[in-house]
XYZ file of C-alpha atoms in Angstrom:
219
model
C -157.217 87.535 -55.485
C -154.177 89.211 -53.946
C -150.728 87.760 -53.690
C -151.076 87.622 -49.887
C -154.184 85.451 -50.289
C -152.297 83.105 -52.628
C -149.229 82.705 -50.455
C -149.921 80.897 -47.231
C -146.337 80.064 -46.335
C -147.136 77.910 -43.346
C -144.864 74.847 -43.188
C -147.252 73.121 -40.758
C -149.268 70.255 -42.160
C -152.973 70.806 -41.573
C -155.604 68.112 -41.192
C -156.551 68.663 -44.833
C -152.922 68.308 -45.916
C -152.486 65.036 -44.027
C -155.795 63.690 -45.308
C -154.894 64.322 -48.950
C -151.291 63.169 -48.540
C -152.226 59.917 -46.824
C -154.959 59.211 -49.365
C -152.574 59.748 -52.301
C -149.766 57.753 -50.701
C -152.069 54.818 -50.071
C -153.569 54.947 -53.551
C -150.182 55.259 -55.241
C -148.707 52.436 -53.181
C -151.430 50.149 -54.486
C -151.327 51.246 -58.130
C -147.670 52.102 -58.729
C -145.619 50.449 -55.942
C -143.082 53.309 -56.022
C -139.445 52.513 -55.348
C -137.575 55.551 -54.056
C -133.905 56.042 -53.299
C -131.780 59.043 -52.437
C -134.262 60.713 -50.062
C -131.331 61.696 -47.846
C -130.210 64.127 -50.571
C -133.021 66.574 -49.761
C -132.027 68.872 -46.878
C -134.485 68.864 -44.005
C -134.252 72.621 -43.530
C -133.409 75.734 -45.512
C -134.463 76.768 -49.029
C -134.617 73.822 -51.428
C -135.732 73.795 -55.049
C -136.862 70.273 -55.923
C -136.423 69.833 -59.694
C -138.131 66.676 -61.004
C -138.251 65.424 -64.559
C -141.681 65.868 -66.161
C -143.140 63.055 -68.249
C -146.662 62.797 -66.858
C -149.287 64.653 -64.856
C -148.660 62.050 -62.156
C -145.099 63.251 -61.515
C -145.973 65.827 -58.898
C -147.711 63.375 -56.580
C -144.597 61.208 -56.281
C -142.798 64.043 -54.534
C -144.881 63.034 -51.501
C -142.551 60.044 -51.187
C -139.212 61.859 -51.226
C -139.200 64.141 -48.192
C -141.042 64.623 -44.889
C -141.066 68.371 -45.558
C -144.130 70.232 -46.738
C -143.345 71.248 -50.303
C -144.857 74.275 -52.038
C -145.799 74.250 -55.715
C -147.380 76.217 -58.552
C -150.838 75.401 -59.921
C -152.899 76.787 -62.799
C -154.428 80.102 -61.764
C -157.876 79.035 -63.002
C -158.043 76.354 -60.297
C -158.012 79.004 -57.568
C -161.293 80.394 -58.891
C -163.126 77.135 -58.183
C -165.066 77.323 -54.886
C -163.571 75.201 -52.087
C -160.809 73.880 -54.363
C -159.003 77.219 -54.365
C -158.773 77.462 -50.585
C -157.846 73.771 -50.353
C -154.957 74.268 -52.781
C -153.641 77.130 -50.691
C -153.601 74.943 -47.588
C -151.767 72.255 -49.542
C -148.996 74.722 -50.401
C -150.047 75.832 -53.889
C -149.818 79.269 -55.452
C -151.092 80.296 -58.899
C -149.231 80.523 -62.200
C -150.530 81.639 -65.589
C -149.656 78.926 -68.066
C -148.088 79.906 -71.370
C -146.921 83.327 -70.194
C -143.880 84.805 -68.522
C -145.641 85.125 -65.198
C -143.398 87.430 -63.202
C -145.723 87.382 -60.226
C -145.449 83.593 -60.047
C -141.658 83.906 -60.169
C -141.751 86.441 -57.371
C -143.980 84.087 -55.409
C -141.519 81.241 -55.977
C -138.703 83.439 -54.703
C -140.766 84.354 -51.657
C -141.275 80.679 -50.839
C -137.536 80.027 -50.995
C -136.565 83.234 -49.210
C -138.765 82.066 -46.330
C -136.637 78.903 -46.137
C -139.199 76.471 -47.551
C -139.026 73.721 -50.177
C -140.424 74.370 -53.659
C -141.198 72.029 -56.541
C -140.372 73.450 -59.958
C -140.213 71.397 -63.154
C -137.114 72.741 -64.947
C -138.309 71.336 -68.287
C -141.356 73.615 -68.062
C -144.105 71.521 -69.606
C -144.271 67.750 -70.059
C -141.622 66.338 -72.375
C -141.205 63.025 -74.167
C -138.405 60.597 -74.838
C -135.619 58.902 -72.872
C -133.341 61.943 -72.568
C -133.451 65.391 -70.995
C -133.407 68.173 -73.555
C -131.984 71.681 -72.848
C -133.778 73.234 -69.880
C -135.334 76.607 -69.236
C -133.048 78.723 -67.070
C -135.823 79.704 -64.638
C -134.952 77.137 -61.974
C -131.314 78.145 -61.684
C -132.170 81.829 -61.982
C -134.519 81.606 -59.003
C -132.014 79.486 -57.077
C -129.282 82.052 -57.686
C -131.477 84.865 -56.374
C -132.478 82.988 -53.223
C -129.434 80.863 -52.413
C -131.556 77.727 -52.651
C -130.070 74.282 -53.046
C -131.349 72.515 -56.178
C -132.123 68.791 -56.059
C -132.681 66.867 -59.331
C -135.248 64.060 -59.263
C -135.575 61.367 -61.915
C -138.941 59.632 -62.218
C -139.567 56.733 -64.596
C -142.728 54.774 -65.328
C -145.199 57.655 -65.060
C -145.179 58.127 -68.836
C -146.579 54.603 -69.141
C -148.814 54.858 -66.086
C -150.603 57.929 -67.447
C -149.507 58.726 -71.015
C -150.575 61.912 -72.744
C -154.256 61.722 -73.664
C -155.108 58.885 -71.259
C -158.111 59.430 -68.985
C -157.282 56.776 -66.405
C -153.927 55.591 -65.004
C -152.538 52.120 -65.479
C -150.925 50.043 -62.694
C -147.242 50.485 -63.619
C -144.337 50.351 -61.161
C -142.686 53.740 -60.771
C -139.054 54.383 -59.835
C -137.828 57.626 -58.276
C -134.171 58.617 -57.872
C -133.240 61.728 -55.892
C -129.885 63.053 -57.039
C -127.119 64.842 -55.183
C -127.887 68.482 -54.352
C -126.508 71.242 -56.563
C -125.347 74.462 -54.905
C -126.647 77.722 -56.323
C -124.343 80.380 -57.743
C -122.068 82.067 -55.247
C -121.329 85.524 -56.574
C -122.123 89.079 -55.641
C -124.655 91.102 -57.593
C -126.904 89.962 -60.398
C -125.636 86.693 -61.931
C -124.648 86.813 -65.578
C -126.597 84.949 -68.238
C -123.573 82.829 -69.031
C -123.207 81.804 -65.384
C -126.894 80.887 -65.191
C -126.565 78.944 -68.445
C -123.636 76.958 -67.040
C -125.536 76.058 -63.879
C -128.600 75.152 -65.956
C -126.487 72.752 -68.012
C -125.132 71.288 -64.773
C -128.716 70.695 -63.672
C -129.614 69.161 -67.047
C -126.766 66.651 -66.781
C -127.692 65.796 -63.192
C -131.348 65.350 -64.165
C -130.310 63.150 -67.078
C -128.233 61.001 -64.712
C -131.051 60.569 -62.206
C -133.530 59.793 -64.964
C -131.266 57.144 -66.467
C -130.717 55.651 -63.008
C -134.468 55.467 -62.452
C -134.874 53.682 -65.792
C -132.358 51.021 -64.667
C -134.127 50.278 -61.375
């Protein structure tokens, strides 16, 4: 499948998009009663990299509650090979990533999303993590932001680790709290950013993500 087939960068919300979004919102309102604050921190236009904490497979769905924008995201490449599901994912804003590898094509796709002025979800921790604190992050989020001029918005989410812990087959009805932090500007410098500059911005993001996570735990 070509990159053009994967990337359907249409910010309009189709009937399928609204159907899935409304179904998930209704279901999650019943099961998890999400409390969200800080939605005003996500710009309504321009390139935005939404950077949530990652403690559960449920985390992604709660981004439906934080912005009226259509948000693009990566999904496992194998899912796009499933009939019907693959085309549905594309309409929902997904593009493929190969898990466990340095997928340069996925990174290029992420940059294309942001260069087109859209919003992108990217978990800066990479895979799911555990514990009450944010460990050192991968530098991918800030690297992509620096190349595209995207604003980065940290999002703390608490309760999902109890709602659907690792290994659980079915979710539990646990209240979930979401805190959207203040936006972080990308690097402003000419040419290719240095590794040290990216590392500094990544640490800035880690601290901001830690703050939003701790705030969500207090709610």
